[in-house]
Short mmCIF file of C-alpha atoms and ligand atoms in Angstrom, two decimals:
data_model
loop_
_atom_site.label_atom_id
_atom_site.label_comp_id
_atom_site.label_asym_id
_atom_site.label_seq_id
_atom_site.Cartn_x
_atom_site.Cartn_y
_atom_site.Cartn_z
CA UNK A 1 -3.98 40.12 59.62
CA UNK A 2 -4.41 42.57 56.66
CA UNK A 3 -0.94 42.29 55.57
CA UNK A 4 -0.92 38.53 55.87
CA UNK A 5 -4.00 38.39 53.67
CA UNK A 6 -2.37 40.78 51.00
CA UNK A 7 0.62 38.30 50.91
CA UNK A 8 -1.43 35.45 50.42
CA UNK A 9 -3.39 37.00 47.61
CA UNK A 10 -0.11 37.87 45.93
CA UNK A 11 1.07 34.21 46.55
CA UNK A 12 -2.10 33.11 44.83
CA UNK A 13 -1.67 35.27 41.77
CA UNK A 14 1.95 34.12 41.42
CA UNK A 15 0.94 30.44 41.86
CA UNK A 16 -1.92 30.84 39.31
CA UNK A 17 0.36 32.57 36.73
CA UNK A 18 3.01 29.87 37.20
CA UNK A 19 0.45 27.16 36.78
CA UNK A 20 -0.90 28.73 33.58
CA UNK A 21 2.61 29.10 32.28
CA UNK A 22 3.42 25.53 33.11
CA UNK A 23 0.20 24.19 31.25
CA UNK A 24 1.15 26.30 28.30
CA UNK A 25 4.57 25.07 28.01
CA UNK A 26 3.42 21.48 28.67
CA UNK A 27 0.93 21.66 25.71
CA UNK A 28 3.22 23.19 23.40
CA UNK A 29 5.62 20.20 24.21
CA UNK A 30 2.91 17.66 23.37
CA UNK A 31 2.15 19.81 20.23
CA UNK A 32 5.48 19.32 18.94
CA UNK A 33 4.56 15.69 17.54
CA UNK A 34 5.27 15.83 13.82
CA UNK A 35 2.16 15.52 11.68
CA UNK A 36 2.54 13.96 8.22
CA UNK A 37 -0.20 15.28 5.93
CA UNK A 38 -1.02 13.45 2.75
CA UNK A 39 -3.47 14.67 0.05
CA UNK A 40 -4.76 11.47 -1.45
CA UNK A 41 -7.60 11.13 -3.89
CA UNK A 42 -9.33 7.91 -5.29
CA UNK A 43 -9.06 8.23 -9.09
CA UNK A 44 -10.35 6.14 -11.94
CA UNK A 45 -7.46 5.06 -14.33
CA UNK A 46 -6.69 2.57 -17.03
CA UNK A 47 -4.03 0.06 -15.97
CA UNK A 48 -1.75 -2.05 -18.19
CA UNK A 49 -0.39 -5.17 -16.44
CA UNK A 50 2.20 -5.69 -19.15
CA UNK A 51 3.15 -2.24 -20.59
CA UNK A 52 6.21 -3.54 -22.37
CA UNK A 53 3.88 -5.89 -24.40
CA UNK A 54 6.11 -9.03 -23.88
CA UNK A 55 7.22 -11.57 -21.44
CA UNK A 56 10.46 -10.01 -20.02
CA UNK A 57 11.38 -13.07 -18.13
CA UNK A 58 11.83 -15.20 -21.50
CA UNK A 59 12.51 -12.13 -23.53
CA UNK A 60 10.04 -13.27 -25.98
CA UNK A 61 6.53 -12.51 -27.28
CA UNK A 62 3.80 -13.98 -25.03
CA UNK A 63 3.15 -17.68 -25.58
CA UNK A 64 -0.18 -19.12 -26.17
CA UNK A 65 -0.59 -20.02 -22.55
CA UNK A 66 0.41 -16.72 -21.33
CA UNK A 67 -1.92 -14.96 -23.78
CA UNK A 68 -4.86 -16.75 -21.73
CA UNK A 69 -4.20 -13.70 -19.39
CA UNK A 70 -2.87 -10.85 -21.37
CA UNK A 71 -4.19 -10.99 -25.03
CA UNK A 72 -7.04 -9.04 -26.15
CA UNK A 73 -9.81 -10.87 -28.23
CA UNK A 74 -13.39 -10.30 -29.14
CA UNK A 75 -14.58 -11.74 -25.93
CA UNK A 76 -11.47 -11.06 -23.82
CA UNK A 77 -10.52 -7.95 -21.88
CA UNK A 78 -6.66 -8.42 -22.20
CA UNK A 79 -4.02 -6.63 -20.18
CA UNK A 80 -5.59 -3.19 -19.68
CA UNK A 81 -8.32 -2.77 -17.33
CA UNK A 82 -10.35 0.28 -15.83
CA UNK A 83 -9.27 0.57 -12.10
CA UNK A 84 -9.56 2.78 -9.22
CA UNK A 85 -6.31 3.80 -7.38
CA UNK A 86 -5.18 6.08 -4.64
CA UNK A 87 -2.98 8.94 -5.94
CA UNK A 88 -1.17 11.58 -4.07
CA UNK A 89 -1.72 15.23 -4.86
CA UNK A 90 0.35 18.29 -3.88
CA UNK A 91 -2.38 20.08 -1.80
CA UNK A 92 -5.91 20.33 -0.93
CA UNK A 93 -7.14 21.66 -4.29
CA UNK A 94 -6.39 18.23 -5.65
CA UNK A 95 -5.38 19.81 -9.03
CA UNK A 96 -1.76 18.71 -9.27
CA UNK A 97 -0.43 15.06 -8.89
CA UNK A 98 2.52 14.73 -6.74
CA UNK A 99 5.23 13.29 -8.94
CA UNK A 100 6.35 9.78 -8.00
CA UNK A 101 10.11 9.56 -7.91
CA UNK A 102 11.97 6.79 -9.96
CA UNK A 103 12.59 4.97 -6.67
CA UNK A 104 8.92 4.44 -6.20
CA UNK A 105 8.23 3.62 -9.82
CA UNK A 106 7.77 0.06 -8.90
CA UNK A 107 4.74 0.62 -6.65
CA UNK A 108 2.70 0.19 -9.80
CA UNK A 109 -1.02 0.58 -8.96
CA UNK A 110 -0.39 0.80 -5.14
CA UNK A 111 -1.20 4.02 -3.60
CA UNK A 112 1.66 6.46 -2.22
CA UNK A 113 3.70 5.31 0.62
CA UNK A 114 2.28 6.92 3.91
CA UNK A 115 5.18 7.42 6.30
CA UNK A 116 5.51 8.20 9.94
CA UNK A 117 7.68 7.45 13.03
CA UNK A 118 6.60 6.41 16.57
CA UNK A 119 5.25 9.44 18.33
CA UNK A 120 4.22 11.18 14.93
CA UNK A 121 0.68 11.91 13.75
CA UNK A 122 -0.88 11.11 10.34
CA UNK A 123 -3.39 13.32 8.58
CA UNK A 124 -4.98 12.09 5.31
CA UNK A 125 -7.00 14.65 3.44
CA UNK A 126 -9.07 12.05 1.18
CA UNK A 127 -11.02 13.05 -1.81
CA UNK A 128 -13.22 10.49 -3.48
CA UNK A 129 -13.09 11.17 -7.26
CA UNK A 130 -14.88 7.92 -8.07
CA UNK A 131 -18.54 7.28 -8.91
CA UNK A 132 -18.78 4.65 -6.03
CA UNK A 133 -18.31 5.09 -2.10
CA UNK A 134 -14.68 4.64 -0.90
CA UNK A 135 -12.86 4.90 2.43
CA UNK A 136 -9.36 4.78 3.84
CA UNK A 137 -8.92 2.11 6.38
CA UNK A 138 -5.55 1.78 7.95
CA UNK A 139 -3.77 -1.36 9.54
CA UNK A 140 -1.61 -0.90 12.59
CA UNK A 141 -1.74 2.79 13.33
CA UNK A 142 -4.07 4.03 16.09
CA UNK A 143 -7.53 5.30 15.10
CA UNK A 144 -10.74 5.96 16.82
CA UNK A 145 -14.12 5.16 15.65
CA UNK A 146 -14.36 8.50 13.65
CA UNK A 147 -11.25 7.57 11.50
CA UNK A 148 -11.46 3.71 10.97
CA UNK A 149 -12.85 4.04 7.40
CA UNK A 150 -15.08 0.82 7.76
CA UNK A 151 -18.93 0.54 7.57
CA UNK A 152 -20.32 -2.15 9.87
CA UNK A 153 -22.77 -2.43 12.72
CA UNK A 154 -20.50 -1.23 15.58
CA UNK A 155 -23.05 0.72 17.54
CA UNK A 156 -21.74 4.13 16.62
CA UNK A 157 -23.70 7.05 15.20
CA UNK A 158 -23.14 10.70 14.17
CA UNK A 159 -19.53 11.87 13.68
CA UNK A 160 -18.34 8.30 14.28
CA UNK A 161 -20.05 7.23 11.12
CA UNK A 162 -18.85 9.81 8.77
CA UNK A 163 -15.56 8.23 8.00
CA UNK A 164 -17.13 4.92 7.06
CA UNK A 165 -18.12 5.72 3.36
CA UNK A 166 -17.08 8.91 1.60
CA UNK A 167 -19.53 9.91 -1.06
CA UNK A 168 -18.48 10.48 -4.73
CA UNK A 169 -17.05 14.00 -4.78
CA UNK A 170 -16.79 14.50 -1.14
CA UNK A 171 -13.60 14.99 0.88
CA UNK A 172 -12.93 13.76 4.41
CA UNK A 173 -9.93 14.06 6.73
CA UNK A 174 -8.58 10.87 8.57
CA UNK A 175 -6.48 11.40 11.53
CA UNK A 176 -4.36 8.58 12.99
CA UNK A 177 -1.66 8.39 15.55
CA UNK A 178 1.48 6.32 15.87
CA UNK A 179 1.95 5.05 19.49
CA UNK A 180 4.66 2.54 20.25
CA UNK A 181 2.46 -0.34 19.61
CA UNK A 182 2.12 0.74 15.79
CA UNK A 183 5.89 0.70 15.43
CA UNK A 184 8.56 -2.05 15.11
CA UNK A 185 8.34 -4.77 17.89
CA UNK A 186 11.40 -6.23 19.79
CA UNK A 187 12.23 -8.51 16.85
CA UNK A 188 11.42 -6.12 14.07
CA UNK A 189 13.81 -4.18 12.01
CA UNK A 190 13.94 -0.37 12.52
CA UNK A 191 10.83 0.06 10.28
CA UNK A 192 7.81 -2.06 9.44
CA UNK A 193 5.02 -2.02 6.85
CA UNK A 194 1.39 -1.83 7.35
CA UNK A 195 -1.27 -1.09 4.51
CA UNK A 196 -4.40 1.02 3.99
CA UNK A 197 -7.32 0.29 1.65
CA UNK A 198 -10.94 1.06 1.03
CA UNK A 199 -13.17 -0.94 3.34
CA UNK A 200 -16.42 -0.25 1.57
CA UNK A 201 -16.89 -3.77 0.17
CA UNK A 202 -13.23 -4.61 0.95
CA UNK A 203 -12.81 -7.48 -1.71
CA UNK A 204 -14.24 -5.39 -4.49
CA UNK A 205 -12.38 -2.30 -3.35
CA UNK A 206 -8.99 -3.95 -3.15
CA UNK A 207 -9.40 -5.92 -6.49
CA UNK A 208 -10.38 -2.55 -8.04
CA UNK A 209 -6.96 -1.24 -6.73
CA UNK A 210 -7.58 0.83 -3.71
CA UNK A 211 -4.65 -0.22 -1.50
CA UNK A 212 -1.47 1.24 -0.47
CA UNK A 213 1.47 0.82 1.95
CA UNK A 214 2.19 2.52 5.31
CA UNK A 215 5.72 2.48 6.69
CA UNK A 216 6.46 3.13 10.40
CA UNK A 217 9.79 3.56 11.68
CA UNK A 218 11.13 3.45 15.29
CA UNK A 219 12.64 6.87 14.70
CA UNK A 220 10.44 9.95 14.36
CA UNK A 221 9.90 10.98 10.79
CA UNK A 222 9.19 7.65 9.20
CA UNK A 223 12.70 6.84 7.84
CA UNK A 224 15.12 4.19 8.91
CA UNK A 225 18.76 5.44 9.13
CA UNK A 226 20.07 1.94 8.70
CA UNK A 227 18.59 1.36 5.20
CA UNK A 228 19.84 2.45 1.90
CA UNK A 229 16.85 1.47 -0.35
CA UNK A 230 13.30 0.35 0.12
CA UNK A 231 10.98 -1.69 -2.10
CA UNK A 232 7.28 -2.53 -1.45
CA UNK A 233 5.82 -5.55 -3.30
CA UNK A 234 2.15 -6.65 -3.14
CA UNK A 235 1.58 -10.23 -4.25
CA UNK A 236 -1.89 -10.83 -5.18
CA UNK A 237 -3.98 -12.44 -7.89
CA UNK A 238 -6.15 -9.36 -8.72
CA UNK A 239 -9.54 -10.82 -9.58
CA UNK A 240 -10.82 -8.53 -12.27
CA UNK A 241 -14.03 -10.56 -12.23
CA UNK A 242 -14.80 -8.80 -8.80
CA UNK A 243 -14.12 -5.17 -9.24
CA UNK A 244 -16.44 -2.16 -9.60
CA UNK A 245 -15.61 -2.25 -13.36
CA UNK A 246 -16.26 -5.54 -14.94
CA UNK A 247 -19.24 -4.47 -16.93
CA UNK A 248 -17.37 -1.33 -17.95
CA UNK A 249 -14.38 -3.26 -18.91
CA UNK A 250 -16.37 -5.58 -20.96
CA UNK A 251 -17.99 -2.63 -22.71
CA UNK A 252 -14.89 -0.86 -23.42
CA UNK A 253 -12.39 -3.68 -24.36
CA UNK A 254 -14.51 -6.47 -25.85
CA UNK A 255 -16.99 -6.95 -28.48
CA UNK A 256 -19.28 -8.54 -26.03
CA UNK A 257 -19.15 -11.47 -23.40
CA UNK A 258 -22.11 -13.83 -23.34
CA UNK A 259 -21.47 -15.57 -20.17
CA UNK A 260 -19.22 -13.88 -17.38
CA UNK A 261 -19.24 -17.11 -15.51
CA UNK A 262 -17.62 -18.89 -18.36
CA UNK A 263 -14.54 -20.69 -16.83
CA UNK A 264 -12.10 -19.52 -19.62
CA UNK A 265 -13.35 -15.98 -19.39
CA UNK A 266 -13.12 -16.00 -15.63
CA UNK A 267 -9.61 -17.39 -15.80
CA UNK A 268 -8.56 -14.79 -18.31
CA UNK A 269 -9.37 -12.04 -15.54
CA UNK A 270 -7.15 -13.54 -12.71
CA UNK A 271 -4.01 -11.32 -12.80
CA UNK A 272 -1.26 -12.94 -11.09
CA UNK A 273 0.82 -9.80 -10.42
CA UNK A 274 3.24 -7.99 -8.31
CA UNK A 275 2.26 -4.44 -7.69
CA UNK A 276 -0.04 -4.96 -10.79
CA UNK A 277 2.64 -6.18 -13.14
CA UNK A 278 2.91 -9.66 -14.69
CA UNK A 279 5.73 -11.52 -16.58
CA UNK A 280 8.64 -9.41 -15.64
CA UNK A 281 6.98 -6.04 -16.45
CA UNK A 282 7.50 -4.74 -12.88
CA UNK A 283 9.76 -1.62 -13.53
CA UNK A 284 12.36 0.30 -11.41
CA UNK A 285 13.82 -2.67 -9.41
CA UNK A 286 17.38 -1.36 -9.50
CA UNK A 287 19.94 -1.08 -6.88
CA UNK A 288 23.71 -1.11 -6.14
CA UNK A 289 26.07 -3.69 -4.67
CA UNK A 290 26.70 -3.28 -0.96
CA UNK A 291 23.57 -1.43 -0.26
CA UNK A 292 21.22 -2.39 2.66
CA UNK A 293 17.96 -3.10 1.11
CA UNK A 294 14.57 -3.32 3.09
CA UNK A 295 11.80 -5.23 1.39
CA UNK A 296 8.27 -4.62 2.67
CA UNK A 297 5.94 -7.41 1.53
CA UNK A 298 2.21 -7.41 1.47
CA UNK A 299 -0.08 -10.34 0.64
CA UNK A 300 -3.80 -10.01 -0.38
CA UNK A 301 -6.51 -11.82 -1.92
CA UNK A 302 -8.44 -15.11 -1.38
CA UNK A 303 -7.69 -18.83 -0.86
CA UNK A 304 -5.59 -18.97 -4.01
CA UNK A 305 -3.53 -16.21 -2.57
CA UNK A 306 -0.74 -18.35 -0.86
CA UNK A 307 2.37 -16.80 -2.09
CA UNK A 308 6.03 -17.50 -1.53
CA UNK A 309 8.23 -14.58 -2.67
CA UNK A 310 11.55 -15.94 -3.66
CA UNK A 311 14.78 -13.98 -4.52
CA UNK A 312 17.63 -15.36 -6.51
CA UNK A 313 21.23 -14.64 -5.84
CA UNK A 314 20.55 -13.21 -2.37
CA UNK A 315 19.25 -14.23 1.10
CA UNK A 316 17.10 -12.12 3.45
CA UNK A 317 16.91 -11.77 7.19
CA UNK A 318 13.29 -12.15 8.60
CA UNK A 319 12.84 -11.60 12.34
CA UNK A 320 16.45 -12.86 12.86
CA UNK A 321 15.94 -15.93 10.84
CA UNK A 322 17.93 -16.52 7.38
CA UNK A 323 15.83 -17.40 4.38
CA UNK A 324 15.40 -16.80 0.67
CA UNK A 325 11.62 -17.63 0.56
CA UNK A 326 8.85 -16.00 2.46
CA UNK A 327 5.24 -17.25 3.18
CA UNK A 328 2.58 -14.56 2.47
CA UNK A 329 -1.18 -15.32 3.25
CA UNK A 330 -3.94 -12.87 2.35
CA UNK A 331 -3.15 -9.59 4.24
CA UNK A 332 0.26 -10.69 5.46
CA UNK A 333 2.48 -7.88 6.19
CA UNK A 334 6.28 -8.71 6.38
CA UNK A 335 9.51 -6.73 6.40
CA UNK A 336 12.91 -8.24 5.68
CA UNK A 337 16.31 -7.01 5.14
CA UNK A 338 18.93 -7.89 2.40
CA UNK A 339 22.57 -6.79 2.15
CA UNK A 340 23.47 -6.86 -1.61
CA UNK A 341 26.58 -8.72 -2.40
CA UNK A 342 25.91 -10.19 -5.82
CA UNK A 343 25.87 -8.15 -8.99
CA UNK A 344 23.53 -9.08 -11.86
CA UNK A 345 19.87 -9.29 -12.76
CA UNK A 346 18.04 -11.74 -10.62
CA UNK A 347 14.69 -13.37 -10.60
CA UNK A 348 12.19 -12.29 -7.74
CA UNK A 349 9.01 -14.30 -8.11
CA UNK A 350 6.33 -16.24 -6.38
CA UNK A 351 7.49 -19.78 -6.14
CA UNK A 352 4.08 -21.35 -6.24
CA UNK A 353 3.98 -23.44 -9.55
CA UNK A 354 0.49 -22.29 -10.89
CA UNK A 355 1.58 -18.66 -10.08
CA UNK A 356 4.84 -18.82 -11.99
CA UNK A 357 2.99 -20.01 -15.10
CA UNK A 358 0.41 -17.40 -14.69
CA UNK A 359 3.12 -14.53 -14.57
CA UNK A 360 3.85 -13.79 -10.91
CA UNK A 361 7.48 -13.11 -11.77
CA UNK A 362 9.86 -10.07 -11.82
CA UNK A 363 13.52 -9.24 -11.77
CA UNK A 364 15.87 -6.98 -9.85
CA UNK A 365 19.11 -5.69 -10.99
CA UNK A 366 22.14 -5.23 -8.77
CA UNK A 367 24.48 -2.68 -10.26
CA UNK A 368 28.15 -2.39 -9.36
CA UNK A 369 29.00 0.13 -6.55
CU1 CU B 401 1.81 -16.72 -5.71
#
């Protein structure tokens, strides 16, 4: 009896030790998910919608009609506005901006690309350097109530509310995961676009500039191995009448505006841009013949924001369908592929007539191999 009991105690110890080792090895496997950490601050900047100072599509100075949107006058703000944008820093001290490579120069006022693959985790260390509340609300990825970045009457309290609105000067860490349902679907290419934006008064926040792209790939890591080059373009009429900074912009850039509801003044602040550039001023759209290019397209705005991006000289594949024009509604997120086979400098613009006149035009250049 005694010896049988001793054996069973030994068995028990062996069993417990083996179980503990198994648990330890399992948790180390589950901890192997790659975490992508980004240090992103909301910063106030001055933004120039046409830094070259001319209409690059016509190659000429701005016409009278174009000057409605870009010219400075006693009672017009012009083409430079105070905005708030998401900017990437090198670490949690938020003292050094992470340089943006030439391949992402075209992002303009968009925030940095947040990138992950299915199975990965995303960690955003967010610092609010603005004088107003801000948040980071993502589309597509998996978040719980403590990382949604949106204030509304959702019945939550305590820690589940802390992510909603980050106070000026404060830092908050958002943690999101990337399950299969956040990655490309059966008809999607190997990576797709989502977006993030501040959801504290979402219209004002996004008009002010607080928006950026998220790219999720089927492969871990966030990159697609069947693509040579990527571009992200936001089509929106940025309504500078509805930002956090209208009064500040009037004060800084005009000699005074009597009536901010005046139709002409209002019209002058509707910036028909692609990534915040008008009339062909979007830089960095350079690629090489033969490359496989993936375009990530984002729409945003209000009822006038029905955009139809059109590429000259090439076609794209969208969910298995061939086209050279897409439809973008406010908050549309579409990913299309193009194989370059046609050298030259080509128009890339919104095909809505009113938007063409108002400057929603850019160009891309396909260089020889
Ligand atoms: Cu348009």
